[in-house]
PDB file of C-alpha atoms and ligand atoms in Angstrom:
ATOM      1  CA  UNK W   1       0.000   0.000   0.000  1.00 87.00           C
ATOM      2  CA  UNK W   2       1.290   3.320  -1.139  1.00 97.00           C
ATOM      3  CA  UNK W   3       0.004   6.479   1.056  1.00 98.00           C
ATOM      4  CA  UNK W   4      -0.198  10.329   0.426  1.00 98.00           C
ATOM      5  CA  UNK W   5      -1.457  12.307   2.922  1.00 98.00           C
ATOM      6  CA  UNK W   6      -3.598  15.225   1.549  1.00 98.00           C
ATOM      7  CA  UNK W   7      -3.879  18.150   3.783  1.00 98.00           C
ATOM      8  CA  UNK W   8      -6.978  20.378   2.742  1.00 98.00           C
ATOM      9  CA  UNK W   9      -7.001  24.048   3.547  1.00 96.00           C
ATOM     10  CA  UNK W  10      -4.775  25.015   6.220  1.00 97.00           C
ATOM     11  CA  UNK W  11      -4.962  28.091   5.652  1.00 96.00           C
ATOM     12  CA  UNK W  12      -5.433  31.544   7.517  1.00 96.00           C
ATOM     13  CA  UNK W  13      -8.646  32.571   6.753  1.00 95.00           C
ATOM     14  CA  UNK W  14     -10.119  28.797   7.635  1.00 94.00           C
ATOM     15  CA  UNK W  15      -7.586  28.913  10.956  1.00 95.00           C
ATOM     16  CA  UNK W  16      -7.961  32.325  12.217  1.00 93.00           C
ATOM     17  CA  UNK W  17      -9.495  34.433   9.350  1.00 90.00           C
ATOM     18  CA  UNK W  18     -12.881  35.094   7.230  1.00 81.00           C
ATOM     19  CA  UNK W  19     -14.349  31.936   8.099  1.00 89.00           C
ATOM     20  CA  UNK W  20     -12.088  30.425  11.057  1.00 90.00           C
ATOM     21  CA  UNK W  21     -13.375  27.229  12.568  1.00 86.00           C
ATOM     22  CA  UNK W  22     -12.352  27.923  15.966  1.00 85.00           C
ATOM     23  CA  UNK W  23     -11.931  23.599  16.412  1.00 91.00           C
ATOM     24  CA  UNK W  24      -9.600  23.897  13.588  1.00 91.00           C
ATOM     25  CA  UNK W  25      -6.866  24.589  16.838  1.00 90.00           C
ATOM     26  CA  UNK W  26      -7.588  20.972  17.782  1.00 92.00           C
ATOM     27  CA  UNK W  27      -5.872  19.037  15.536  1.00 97.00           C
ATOM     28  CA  UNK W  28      -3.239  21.397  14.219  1.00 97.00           C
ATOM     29  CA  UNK W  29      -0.251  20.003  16.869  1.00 97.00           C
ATOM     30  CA  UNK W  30      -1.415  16.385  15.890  1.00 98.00           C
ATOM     31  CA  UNK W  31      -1.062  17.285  11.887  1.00 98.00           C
ATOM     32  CA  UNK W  32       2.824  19.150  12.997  1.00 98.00           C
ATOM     33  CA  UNK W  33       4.406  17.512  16.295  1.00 97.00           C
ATOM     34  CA  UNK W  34       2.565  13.438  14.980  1.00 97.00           C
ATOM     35  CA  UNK W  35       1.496  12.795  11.320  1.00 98.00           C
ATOM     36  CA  UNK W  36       3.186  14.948   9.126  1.00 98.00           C
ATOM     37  CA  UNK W  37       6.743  14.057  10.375  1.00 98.00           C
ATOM     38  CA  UNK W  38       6.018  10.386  10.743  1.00 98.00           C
ATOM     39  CA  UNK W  39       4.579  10.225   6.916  1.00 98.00           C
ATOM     40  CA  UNK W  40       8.062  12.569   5.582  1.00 98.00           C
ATOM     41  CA  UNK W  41      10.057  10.065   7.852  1.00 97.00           C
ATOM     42  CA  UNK W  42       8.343   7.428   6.062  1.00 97.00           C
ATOM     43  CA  UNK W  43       8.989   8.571   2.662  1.00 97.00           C
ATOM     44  CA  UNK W  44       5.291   9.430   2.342  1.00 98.00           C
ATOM     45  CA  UNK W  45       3.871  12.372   0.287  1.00 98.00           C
ATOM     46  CA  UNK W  46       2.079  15.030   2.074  1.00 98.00           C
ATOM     47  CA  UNK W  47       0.499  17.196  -0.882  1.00 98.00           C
ATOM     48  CA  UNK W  48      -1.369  20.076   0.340  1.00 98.00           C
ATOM     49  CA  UNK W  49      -4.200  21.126  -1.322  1.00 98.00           C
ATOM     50  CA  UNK W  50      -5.631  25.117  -0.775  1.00 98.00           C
ATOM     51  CA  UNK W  51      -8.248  27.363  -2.115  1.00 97.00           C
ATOM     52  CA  UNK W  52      -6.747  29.392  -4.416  1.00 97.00           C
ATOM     53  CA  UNK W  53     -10.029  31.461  -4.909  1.00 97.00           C
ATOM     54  CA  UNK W  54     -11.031  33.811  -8.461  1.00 97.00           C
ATOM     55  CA  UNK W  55     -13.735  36.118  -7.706  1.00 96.00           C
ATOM     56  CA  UNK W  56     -16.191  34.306 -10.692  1.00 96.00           C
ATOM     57  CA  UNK W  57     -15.977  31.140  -8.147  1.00 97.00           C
ATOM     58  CA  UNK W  58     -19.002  29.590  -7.119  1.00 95.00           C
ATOM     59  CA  UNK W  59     -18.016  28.887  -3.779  1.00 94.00           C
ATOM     60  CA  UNK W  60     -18.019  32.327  -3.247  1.00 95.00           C
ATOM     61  CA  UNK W  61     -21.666  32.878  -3.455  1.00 94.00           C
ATOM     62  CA  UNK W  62     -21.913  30.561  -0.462  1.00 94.00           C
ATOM     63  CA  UNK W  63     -18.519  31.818   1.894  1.00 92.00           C
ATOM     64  CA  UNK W  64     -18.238  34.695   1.057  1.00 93.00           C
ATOM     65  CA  UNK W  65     -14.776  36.158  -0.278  1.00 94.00           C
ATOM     66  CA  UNK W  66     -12.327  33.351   1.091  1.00 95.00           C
ATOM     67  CA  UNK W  67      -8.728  32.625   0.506  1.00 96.00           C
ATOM     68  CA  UNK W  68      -8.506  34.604  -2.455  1.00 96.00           C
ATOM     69  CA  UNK W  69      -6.098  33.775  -4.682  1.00 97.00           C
ATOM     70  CA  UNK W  70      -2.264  35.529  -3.696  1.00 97.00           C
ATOM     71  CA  UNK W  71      -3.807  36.780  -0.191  1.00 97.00           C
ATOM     72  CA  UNK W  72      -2.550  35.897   2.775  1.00 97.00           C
ATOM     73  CA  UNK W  73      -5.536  34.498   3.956  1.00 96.00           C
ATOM     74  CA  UNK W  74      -5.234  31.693   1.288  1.00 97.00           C
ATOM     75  CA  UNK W  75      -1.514  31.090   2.712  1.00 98.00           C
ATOM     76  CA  UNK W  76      -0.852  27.891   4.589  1.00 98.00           C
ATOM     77  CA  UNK W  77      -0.517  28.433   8.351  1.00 97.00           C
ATOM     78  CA  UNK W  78       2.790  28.960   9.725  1.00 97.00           C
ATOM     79  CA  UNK W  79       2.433  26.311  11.970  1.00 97.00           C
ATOM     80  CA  UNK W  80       2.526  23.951   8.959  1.00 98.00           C
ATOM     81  CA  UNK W  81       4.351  24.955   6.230  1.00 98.00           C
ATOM     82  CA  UNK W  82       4.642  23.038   3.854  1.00 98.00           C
ATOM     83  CA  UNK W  83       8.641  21.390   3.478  1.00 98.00           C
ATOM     84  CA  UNK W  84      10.340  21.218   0.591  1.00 96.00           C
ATOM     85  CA  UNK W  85       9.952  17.667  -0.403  1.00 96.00           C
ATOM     86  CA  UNK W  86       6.299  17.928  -0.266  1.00 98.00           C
ATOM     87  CA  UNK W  87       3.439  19.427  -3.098  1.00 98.00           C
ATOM     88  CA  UNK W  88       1.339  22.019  -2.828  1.00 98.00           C
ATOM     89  CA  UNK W  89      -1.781  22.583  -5.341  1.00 98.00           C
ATOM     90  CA  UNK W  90      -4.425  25.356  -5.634  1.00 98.00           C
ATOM     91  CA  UNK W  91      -7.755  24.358  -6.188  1.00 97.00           C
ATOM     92  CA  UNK W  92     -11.256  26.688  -6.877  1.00 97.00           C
ATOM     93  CA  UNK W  93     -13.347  23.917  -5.226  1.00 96.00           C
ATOM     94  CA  UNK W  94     -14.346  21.570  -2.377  1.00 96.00           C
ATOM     95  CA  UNK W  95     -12.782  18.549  -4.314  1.00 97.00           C
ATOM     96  CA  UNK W  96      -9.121  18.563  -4.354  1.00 97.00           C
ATOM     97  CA  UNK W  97      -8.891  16.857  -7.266  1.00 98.00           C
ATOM     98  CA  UNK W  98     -11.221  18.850  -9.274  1.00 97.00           C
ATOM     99  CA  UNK W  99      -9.357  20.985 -12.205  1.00 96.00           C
ATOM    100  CA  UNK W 100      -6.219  20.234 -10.105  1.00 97.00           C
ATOM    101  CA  UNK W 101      -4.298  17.558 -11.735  1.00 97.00           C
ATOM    102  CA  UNK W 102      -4.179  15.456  -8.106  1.00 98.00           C
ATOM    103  CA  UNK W 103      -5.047  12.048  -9.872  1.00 98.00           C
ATOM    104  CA  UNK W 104      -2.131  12.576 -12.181  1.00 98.00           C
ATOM    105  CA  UNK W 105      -0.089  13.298  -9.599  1.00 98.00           C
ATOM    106  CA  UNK W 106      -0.407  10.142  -7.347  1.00 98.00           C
ATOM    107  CA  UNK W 107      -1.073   8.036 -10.289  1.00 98.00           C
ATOM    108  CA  UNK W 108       2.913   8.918 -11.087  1.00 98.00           C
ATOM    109  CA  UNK W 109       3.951   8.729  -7.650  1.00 98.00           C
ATOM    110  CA  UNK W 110       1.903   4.699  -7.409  1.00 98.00           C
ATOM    111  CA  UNK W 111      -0.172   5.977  -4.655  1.00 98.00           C
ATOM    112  CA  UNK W 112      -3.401   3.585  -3.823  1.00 97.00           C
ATOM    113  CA  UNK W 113      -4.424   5.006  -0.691  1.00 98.00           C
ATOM    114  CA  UNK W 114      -5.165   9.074   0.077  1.00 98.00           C
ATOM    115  CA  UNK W 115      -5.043   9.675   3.982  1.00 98.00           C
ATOM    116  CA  UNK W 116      -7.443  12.582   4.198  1.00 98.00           C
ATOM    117  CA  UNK W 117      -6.777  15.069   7.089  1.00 98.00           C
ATOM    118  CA  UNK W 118      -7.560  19.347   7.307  1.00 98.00           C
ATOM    119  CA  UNK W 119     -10.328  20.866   6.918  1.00 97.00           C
ATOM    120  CA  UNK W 120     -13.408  20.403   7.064  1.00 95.00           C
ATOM    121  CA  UNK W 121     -14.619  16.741   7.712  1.00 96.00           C
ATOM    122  CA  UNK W 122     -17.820  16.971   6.492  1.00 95.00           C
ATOM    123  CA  UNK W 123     -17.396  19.042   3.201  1.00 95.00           C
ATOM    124  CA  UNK W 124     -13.722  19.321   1.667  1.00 97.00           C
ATOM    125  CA  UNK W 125     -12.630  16.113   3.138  1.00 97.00           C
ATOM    126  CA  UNK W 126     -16.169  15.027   1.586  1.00 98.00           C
ATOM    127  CA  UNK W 127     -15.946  15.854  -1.772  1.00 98.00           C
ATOM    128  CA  UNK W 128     -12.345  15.268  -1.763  1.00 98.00           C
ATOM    129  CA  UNK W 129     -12.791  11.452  -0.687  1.00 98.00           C
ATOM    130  CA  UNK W 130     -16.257  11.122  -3.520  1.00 98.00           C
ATOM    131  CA  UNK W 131     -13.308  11.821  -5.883  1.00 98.00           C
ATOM    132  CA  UNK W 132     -10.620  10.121  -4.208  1.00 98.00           C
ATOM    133  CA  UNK W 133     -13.280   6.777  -4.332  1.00 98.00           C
ATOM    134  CA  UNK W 134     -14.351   7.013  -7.911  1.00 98.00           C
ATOM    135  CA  UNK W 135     -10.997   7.429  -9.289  1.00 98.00           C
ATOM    136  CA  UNK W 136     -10.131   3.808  -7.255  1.00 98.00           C
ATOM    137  CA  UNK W 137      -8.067   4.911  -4.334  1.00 98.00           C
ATOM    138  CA  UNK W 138      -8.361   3.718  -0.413  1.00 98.00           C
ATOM    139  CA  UNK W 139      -9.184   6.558   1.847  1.00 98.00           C
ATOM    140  CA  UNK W 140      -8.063   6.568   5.448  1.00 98.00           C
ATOM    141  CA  UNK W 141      -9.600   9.430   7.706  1.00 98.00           C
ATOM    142  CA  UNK W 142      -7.194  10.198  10.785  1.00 98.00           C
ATOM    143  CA  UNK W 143     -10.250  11.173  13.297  1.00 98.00           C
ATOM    144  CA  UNK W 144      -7.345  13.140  15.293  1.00 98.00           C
ATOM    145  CA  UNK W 145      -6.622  15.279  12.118  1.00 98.00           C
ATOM    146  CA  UNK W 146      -9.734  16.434  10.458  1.00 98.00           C
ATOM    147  CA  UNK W 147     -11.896  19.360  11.711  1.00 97.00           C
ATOM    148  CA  UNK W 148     -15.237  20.871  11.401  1.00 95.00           C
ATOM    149  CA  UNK W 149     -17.148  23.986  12.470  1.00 94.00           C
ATOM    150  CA  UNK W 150     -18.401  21.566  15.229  1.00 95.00           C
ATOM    151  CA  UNK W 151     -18.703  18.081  17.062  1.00 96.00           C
ATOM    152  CA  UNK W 152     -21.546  17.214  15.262  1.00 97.00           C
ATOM    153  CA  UNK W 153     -20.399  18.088  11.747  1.00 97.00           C
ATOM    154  CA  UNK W 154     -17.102  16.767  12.513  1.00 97.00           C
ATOM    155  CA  UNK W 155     -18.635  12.890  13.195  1.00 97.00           C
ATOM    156  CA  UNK W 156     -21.031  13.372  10.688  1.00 98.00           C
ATOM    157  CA  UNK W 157     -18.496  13.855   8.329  1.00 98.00           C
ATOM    158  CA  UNK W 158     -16.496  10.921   9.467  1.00 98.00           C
ATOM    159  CA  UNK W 159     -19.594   8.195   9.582  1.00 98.00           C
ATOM    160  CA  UNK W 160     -20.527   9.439   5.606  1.00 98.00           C
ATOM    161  CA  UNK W 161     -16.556   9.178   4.617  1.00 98.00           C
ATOM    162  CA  UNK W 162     -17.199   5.455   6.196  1.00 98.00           C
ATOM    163  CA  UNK W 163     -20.085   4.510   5.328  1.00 98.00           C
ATOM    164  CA  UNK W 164     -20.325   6.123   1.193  1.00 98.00           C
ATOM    165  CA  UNK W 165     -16.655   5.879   0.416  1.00 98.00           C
ATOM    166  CA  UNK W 166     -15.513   2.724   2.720  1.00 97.00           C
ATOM    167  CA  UNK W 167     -13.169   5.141   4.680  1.00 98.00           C
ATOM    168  CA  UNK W 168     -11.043   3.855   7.403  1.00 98.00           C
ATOM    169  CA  UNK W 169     -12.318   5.930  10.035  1.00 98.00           C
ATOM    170  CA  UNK W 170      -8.459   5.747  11.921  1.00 98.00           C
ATOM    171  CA  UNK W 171      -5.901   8.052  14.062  1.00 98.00           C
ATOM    172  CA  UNK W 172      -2.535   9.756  13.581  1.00 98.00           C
ATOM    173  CA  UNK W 173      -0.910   7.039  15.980  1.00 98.00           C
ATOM    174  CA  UNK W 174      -1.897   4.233  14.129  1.00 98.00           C
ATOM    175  CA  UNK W 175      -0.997   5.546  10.657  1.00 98.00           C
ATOM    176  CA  UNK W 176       2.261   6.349  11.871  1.00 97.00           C
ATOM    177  CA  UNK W 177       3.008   2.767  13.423  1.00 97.00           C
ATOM    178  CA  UNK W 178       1.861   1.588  10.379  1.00 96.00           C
ATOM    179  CA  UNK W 179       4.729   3.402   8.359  1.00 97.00           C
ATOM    180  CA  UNK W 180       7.390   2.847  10.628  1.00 92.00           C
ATOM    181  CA  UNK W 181       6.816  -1.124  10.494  1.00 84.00           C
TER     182      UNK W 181
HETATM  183 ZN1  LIG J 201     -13.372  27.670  -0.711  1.00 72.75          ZN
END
């Protein structure tokens, strides 16, 4: 089994701008200090994939103005920069892989599973994994590193990712002992 781990808009305006999700707090030390130096240890890919908003986008009409394209806001959080071994792609939607070339991508690099961890559980990660299952790949969602606006959006999120998309609903921990073995 060949992992990437996708980490969906870490950015400021989700974090602590325009539309911060207060809970997003929660799982930022697990994504820096657990899983993302366990899957670069590993030799894992950590892509990261951000709104890169235009103001014709129909997200827009729903958000607001959000992580425009070149703002800050739309700039990943200091707290977890991205290294230099690892990708970063824009994308103008809730699917990552939508107009972004991500299939491509982890086609070349032989990837067959997508560990889905940011923001938010219940609609990025969502959309993100409806892609991630229709183009073939296994999807493991790290409870411990996915976020929503609340508790109740959060599992929601995490029993459809399970229950549509066969998700392993997992944790940072054990996807890290799972590399190092
Ligand atoms: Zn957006």
């Amino acid at each position: 089994m060949t992992d990437a781990v996708l980490v969906l808009d870490m950015l400021n305006d989700f974090v602590t701008g325009e539309i911060a999700a207060e809970r997003a707090g929660n799982i930022i030390p697990t994504l820096r200090d657990d899983l993302l130096p366990a899957a670069r240890e590993a030799g894992v890919r950590v892509i990261y994939l951000n709104d890169a908003h235009r103001p014709e986008d129909t997200e827009l009409e729903v958000w607001g103005e959000h992580a425009m394209r070149g703002t800050e806001g739309a700039e990943v959080i200091p707290e977890l920069e991205p290294e230099a071994d690892d990708d970063v792609f824009e994308k103008r939607f809730y699917d990552g892989f939508r107009g972004t070339g991500l299939d491509e991508h982890l086609r070349s690099l032989g990837v067959d599973r997508v560990v889905v961890t940011g923001l938010h559980t219940n609609m990025c990660a969502r959309h993100t994994s409806a892609s991630a299952f229709f183009n073939g790949y296994d999807i493991a969602a790290p409870e411990d590193c996915l976020d929503a606006f609340s508790q109740e959006a959060h599992e929601g999120g995490l029993e459809y990712l399970e229950e549509v998309y066969h998700a392993e609903v997992t944790a940072a921990a054990e996807l890290a002992a799972g590399w190092s073995s």
